[in-house]
Amino acid sequence: MTRTMAARSHNGSNKRAADENDALIGQRLRARRLEKKVSQAELGTELGVSFQQIQKYEKGLNRIGASRLVEIAEALDTTVDYFIGELDTGRAHESKLGEFMATRDGVAIAEAMMKIPHDKKRKIVIDLARRLAEVCAENP
């Protein structure tokens, strides 16, 4: 049996094709990259790949090999476990909150809130955001 044939299951689908685990790893990659304020181009240069390849990794379109994942973890100052830990639970960024926190806006809001040292002042910002959300819901 050829290597290509071995990679295909009995129904003809490619076992090596990206799957939901690859999408979860991609979400974690994007979240960590944004947290570290690294662009796709910068990470790609560090790894010797194009920014388009980083996009594909983040969208879960391309699988990330083990050695590449180690390189990514080192480049983003984390561990491989950050990317693959608890994949079986699917608890990466599958919630709306997790998806939002994996965006530039999510990271920016979290960082700004962490810089506000007083609970009462943070609560004012939270109340403002909630009220704004109510107004937006009333008047889309």
PDB file of C-alpha atoms in Angstrom:
ATOM      1  CA  MET A   1       0.000   0.000   0.000  1.00  0.00           C
ATOM      2  CA  THR A   2       1.374   3.430  -0.888  1.00  0.00           C
ATOM      3  CA  ARG A   3       1.809   6.190   1.607  1.00  0.00           C
ATOM      4  CA  THR A   4      -1.061   8.158   0.053  1.00  0.00           C
ATOM      5  CA  MET A   5      -3.348   5.162   0.240  1.00  0.00           C
ATOM      6  CA  ALA A   6      -2.382   4.582   3.883  1.00  0.00           C
ATOM      7  CA  ALA A   7      -3.331   8.164   4.711  1.00  0.00           C
ATOM      8  CA  ARG A   8      -6.860   7.614   3.435  1.00  0.00           C
ATOM      9  CA  SER A   9      -9.544   5.880   5.404  1.00  0.00           C
ATOM     10  CA  HIS A  10     -11.839   3.238   3.973  1.00  0.00           C
ATOM     11  CA  ASN A  11     -14.316   5.906   2.830  1.00  0.00           C
ATOM     12  CA  GLY A  12     -11.660   7.843   0.903  1.00  0.00           C
ATOM     13  CA  SER A  13     -11.303  10.810   3.254  1.00  0.00           C
ATOM     14  CA  ASN A  14      -7.818  12.041   4.058  1.00  0.00           C
ATOM     15  CA  LYS A  15      -6.830  11.229   7.667  1.00  0.00           C
ATOM     16  CA  ARG A  16      -4.159  13.917   7.511  1.00  0.00           C
ATOM     17  CA  ALA A  17      -6.628  16.680   6.683  1.00  0.00           C
ATOM     18  CA  ALA A  18      -7.077  19.380   9.321  1.00  0.00           C
ATOM     19  CA  ASP A  19      -9.840  18.711  11.837  1.00  0.00           C
ATOM     20  CA  GLU A  20     -11.509  20.366  14.843  1.00  0.00           C
ATOM     21  CA  ASN A  21      -8.403  19.880  16.991  1.00  0.00           C
ATOM     22  CA  ASP A  22      -6.400  21.816  14.421  1.00  0.00           C
ATOM     23  CA  ALA A  23      -8.984  24.605  14.614  1.00  0.00           C
ATOM     24  CA  LEU A  24      -8.706  24.709  18.421  1.00  0.00           C
ATOM     25  CA  ILE A  25      -4.916  24.808  18.240  1.00  0.00           C
ATOM     26  CA  GLY A  26      -5.209  27.582  15.654  1.00  0.00           C
ATOM     27  CA  GLN A  27      -7.459  29.614  17.950  1.00  0.00           C
ATOM     28  CA  ARG A  28      -4.957  29.228  20.766  1.00  0.00           C
ATOM     29  CA  LEU A  29      -2.136  30.225  18.427  1.00  0.00           C
ATOM     30  CA  ARG A  30      -3.973  33.393  17.396  1.00  0.00           C
ATOM     31  CA  ALA A  31      -4.827  34.275  21.002  1.00  0.00           C
ATOM     32  CA  ARG A  32      -1.211  33.851  22.141  1.00  0.00           C
ATOM     33  CA  ARG A  33       0.183  35.741  19.153  1.00  0.00           C
ATOM     34  CA  LEU A  34      -2.147  38.675  19.822  1.00  0.00           C
ATOM     35  CA  GLU A  35      -1.365  38.567  23.528  1.00  0.00           C
ATOM     36  CA  LYS A  36       2.349  38.840  22.720  1.00  0.00           C
ATOM     37  CA  LYS A  37       1.631  41.611  20.156  1.00  0.00           C
ATOM     38  CA  VAL A  38       3.314  39.701  17.345  1.00  0.00           C
ATOM     39  CA  SER A  39       2.028  40.100  13.784  1.00  0.00           C
ATOM     40  CA  GLN A  40       1.479  37.136  11.492  1.00  0.00           C
ATOM     41  CA  ALA A  41       4.324  38.426   9.320  1.00  0.00           C
ATOM     42  CA  GLU A  42       6.704  38.680  12.289  1.00  0.00           C
ATOM     43  CA  LEU A  43       5.873  35.172  13.475  1.00  0.00           C
ATOM     44  CA  GLY A  44       6.202  33.848   9.943  1.00  0.00           C
ATOM     45  CA  THR A  45       9.635  35.422   9.585  1.00  0.00           C
ATOM     46  CA  GLU A  46      10.719  33.937  12.920  1.00  0.00           C
ATOM     47  CA  LEU A  47       9.582  30.490  11.765  1.00  0.00           C
ATOM     48  CA  GLY A  48      10.734  30.800   8.163  1.00  0.00           C
ATOM     49  CA  VAL A  49       7.227  30.591   6.700  1.00  0.00           C
ATOM     50  CA  SER A  50       4.902  33.106   5.052  1.00  0.00           C
ATOM     51  CA  PHE A  51       2.288  35.096   6.941  1.00  0.00           C
ATOM     52  CA  GLN A  52      -0.271  33.235   4.803  1.00  0.00           C
ATOM     53  CA  GLN A  53       0.913  29.981   6.371  1.00  0.00           C
ATOM     54  CA  ILE A  54       0.396  31.482   9.831  1.00  0.00           C
ATOM     55  CA  GLN A  55      -3.133  32.492   8.743  1.00  0.00           C
ATOM     56  CA  LYS A  56      -3.830  28.918   7.653  1.00  0.00           C
ATOM     57  CA  TYR A  57      -2.552  27.579  10.977  1.00  0.00           C
ATOM     58  CA  GLU A  58      -4.738  30.033  12.901  1.00  0.00           C
ATOM     59  CA  LYS A  59      -7.842  29.206  10.882  1.00  0.00           C
ATOM     60  CA  GLY A  60      -7.207  25.496  11.355  1.00  0.00           C
ATOM     61  CA  LEU A  61      -6.912  24.937   7.599  1.00  0.00           C
ATOM     62  CA  ASN A  62      -3.401  23.461   7.827  1.00  0.00           C
ATOM     63  CA  ARG A  63      -2.134  21.099  10.479  1.00  0.00           C
ATOM     64  CA  ILE A  64       0.845  22.126  12.573  1.00  0.00           C
ATOM     65  CA  GLY A  65       3.494  19.433  12.860  1.00  0.00           C
ATOM     66  CA  ALA A  66       5.039  18.614  16.237  1.00  0.00           C
ATOM     67  CA  SER A  67       8.414  20.222  15.543  1.00  0.00           C
ATOM     68  CA  ARG A  68       6.737  23.340  14.138  1.00  0.00           C
ATOM     69  CA  LEU A  69       4.516  23.546  17.232  1.00  0.00           C
ATOM     70  CA  VAL A  70       7.644  23.467  19.425  1.00  0.00           C
ATOM     71  CA  GLU A  71       9.110  26.332  17.343  1.00  0.00           C
ATOM     72  CA  ILE A  72       5.868  28.315  17.662  1.00  0.00           C
ATOM     73  CA  ALA A  73       5.758  27.779  21.426  1.00  0.00           C
ATOM     74  CA  GLU A  74       9.357  29.009  21.743  1.00  0.00           C
ATOM     75  CA  ALA A  75       8.705  32.026  19.508  1.00  0.00           C
ATOM     76  CA  LEU A  76       5.646  32.994  21.577  1.00  0.00           C
ATOM     77  CA  ASP A  77       7.320  32.279  24.927  1.00  0.00           C
ATOM     78  CA  THR A  78       4.994  29.492  26.019  1.00  0.00           C
ATOM     79  CA  THR A  79       4.842  25.709  26.139  1.00  0.00           C
ATOM     80  CA  VAL A  80       3.454  23.226  23.668  1.00  0.00           C
ATOM     81  CA  ASP A  81       0.919  22.295  26.342  1.00  0.00           C
ATOM     82  CA  TYR A  82      -0.595  25.783  25.989  1.00  0.00           C
ATOM     83  CA  PHE A  83      -1.673  24.759  22.481  1.00  0.00           C
ATOM     84  CA  ILE A  84      -2.586  21.098  22.971  1.00  0.00           C
ATOM     85  CA  GLY A  85      -3.677  20.894  26.600  1.00  0.00           C
ATOM     86  CA  GLU A  86      -7.270  19.709  27.102  1.00  0.00           C
ATOM     87  CA  LEU A  87      -8.040  19.339  23.400  1.00  0.00           C
ATOM     88  CA  ASP A  88     -10.285  16.397  24.236  1.00  0.00           C
ATOM     89  CA  THR A  89     -12.583  18.704  26.224  1.00  0.00           C
ATOM     90  CA  GLY A  90     -12.807  21.220  23.384  1.00  0.00           C
ATOM     91  CA  ARG A  91     -12.571  24.012  25.938  1.00  0.00           C
ATOM     92  CA  ALA A  92     -10.250  26.231  23.966  1.00  0.00           C
ATOM     93  CA  HIS A  93     -12.040  29.225  22.552  1.00  0.00           C
ATOM     94  CA  GLU A  94     -15.292  27.669  21.484  1.00  0.00           C
ATOM     95  CA  SER A  95     -17.423  30.112  23.469  1.00  0.00           C
ATOM     96  CA  LYS A  96     -18.295  33.558  22.164  1.00  0.00           C
ATOM     97  CA  LEU A  97     -16.196  35.007  24.963  1.00  0.00           C
ATOM     98  CA  GLY A  98     -13.228  32.849  23.999  1.00  0.00           C
ATOM     99  CA  GLU A  99     -13.608  33.786  20.348  1.00  0.00           C
ATOM    100  CA  PHE A 100     -13.747  37.473  21.266  1.00  0.00           C
ATOM    101  CA  MET A 101     -10.731  37.217  23.555  1.00  0.00           C
ATOM    102  CA  ALA A 102      -8.784  35.781  20.620  1.00  0.00           C
ATOM    103  CA  THR A 103      -9.253  39.073  18.720  1.00  0.00           C
ATOM    104  CA  ARG A 104      -7.252  42.289  18.850  1.00  0.00           C
ATOM    105  CA  ASP A 105     -10.180  44.060  20.519  1.00  0.00           C
ATOM    106  CA  GLY A 106     -10.492  41.352  23.154  1.00  0.00           C
ATOM    107  CA  VAL A 107      -6.809  41.526  24.015  1.00  0.00           C
ATOM    108  CA  ALA A 108      -6.880  45.354  24.005  1.00  0.00           C
ATOM    109  CA  ILE A 109      -9.859  45.522  26.370  1.00  0.00           C
ATOM    110  CA  ALA A 110      -8.389  42.947  28.739  1.00  0.00           C
ATOM    111  CA  GLU A 111      -5.036  44.743  28.816  1.00  0.00           C
ATOM    112  CA  ALA A 112      -6.681  48.128  29.397  1.00  0.00           C
ATOM    113  CA  MET A 113      -8.819  46.750  32.221  1.00  0.00           C
ATOM    114  CA  MET A 114      -5.790  45.176  33.894  1.00  0.00           C
ATOM    115  CA  LYS A 115      -4.147  48.618  33.979  1.00  0.00           C
ATOM    116  CA  ILE A 116      -7.016  50.092  36.019  1.00  0.00           C
ATOM    117  CA  PRO A 117      -5.879  49.485  39.586  1.00  0.00           C
ATOM    118  CA  HIS A 118      -9.165  50.165  41.406  1.00  0.00           C
ATOM    119  CA  ASP A 119     -12.134  47.777  41.438  1.00  0.00           C
ATOM    120  CA  LYS A 120     -14.670  50.622  41.590  1.00  0.00           C
ATOM    121  CA  LYS A 121     -13.190  52.290  38.504  1.00  0.00           C
ATOM    122  CA  ARG A 122     -13.164  48.998  36.590  1.00  0.00           C
ATOM    123  CA  LYS A 123     -16.823  48.501  37.563  1.00  0.00           C
ATOM    124  CA  ILE A 124     -17.654  51.917  36.050  1.00  0.00           C
ATOM    125  CA  VAL A 125     -16.128  50.800  32.726  1.00  0.00           C
ATOM    126  CA  ILE A 126     -18.002  47.484  32.889  1.00  0.00           C
ATOM    127  CA  ASP A 127     -21.307  49.241  33.647  1.00  0.00           C
ATOM    128  CA  LEU A 128     -20.706  51.638  30.751  1.00  0.00           C
ATOM    129  CA  ALA A 129     -20.021  48.764  28.360  1.00  0.00           C
ATOM    130  CA  ARG A 130     -23.145  46.902  29.518  1.00  0.00           C
ATOM    131  CA  ARG A 131     -25.310  49.996  29.082  1.00  0.00           C
ATOM    132  CA  LEU A 132     -23.863  50.619  25.621  1.00  0.00           C
ATOM    133  CA  ALA A 133     -24.621  46.998  24.700  1.00  0.00           C
ATOM    134  CA  GLU A 134     -28.244  47.488  25.831  1.00  0.00           C
ATOM    135  CA  VAL A 135     -28.582  50.642  23.727  1.00  0.00           C
ATOM    136  CA  CYS A 136     -27.098  48.854  20.701  1.00  0.00           C
ATOM    137  CA  ALA A 137     -29.519  45.952  21.168  1.00  0.00           C
ATOM    138  CA  GLU A 138     -32.471  48.376  21.321  1.00  0.00           C
ATOM    139  CA  ASN A 139     -31.328  50.351  18.257  1.00  0.00           C
ATOM    140  CA  PRO A 140     -29.435  48.060  15.922  1.00  0.00           C
TER     141      PRO A 140
END
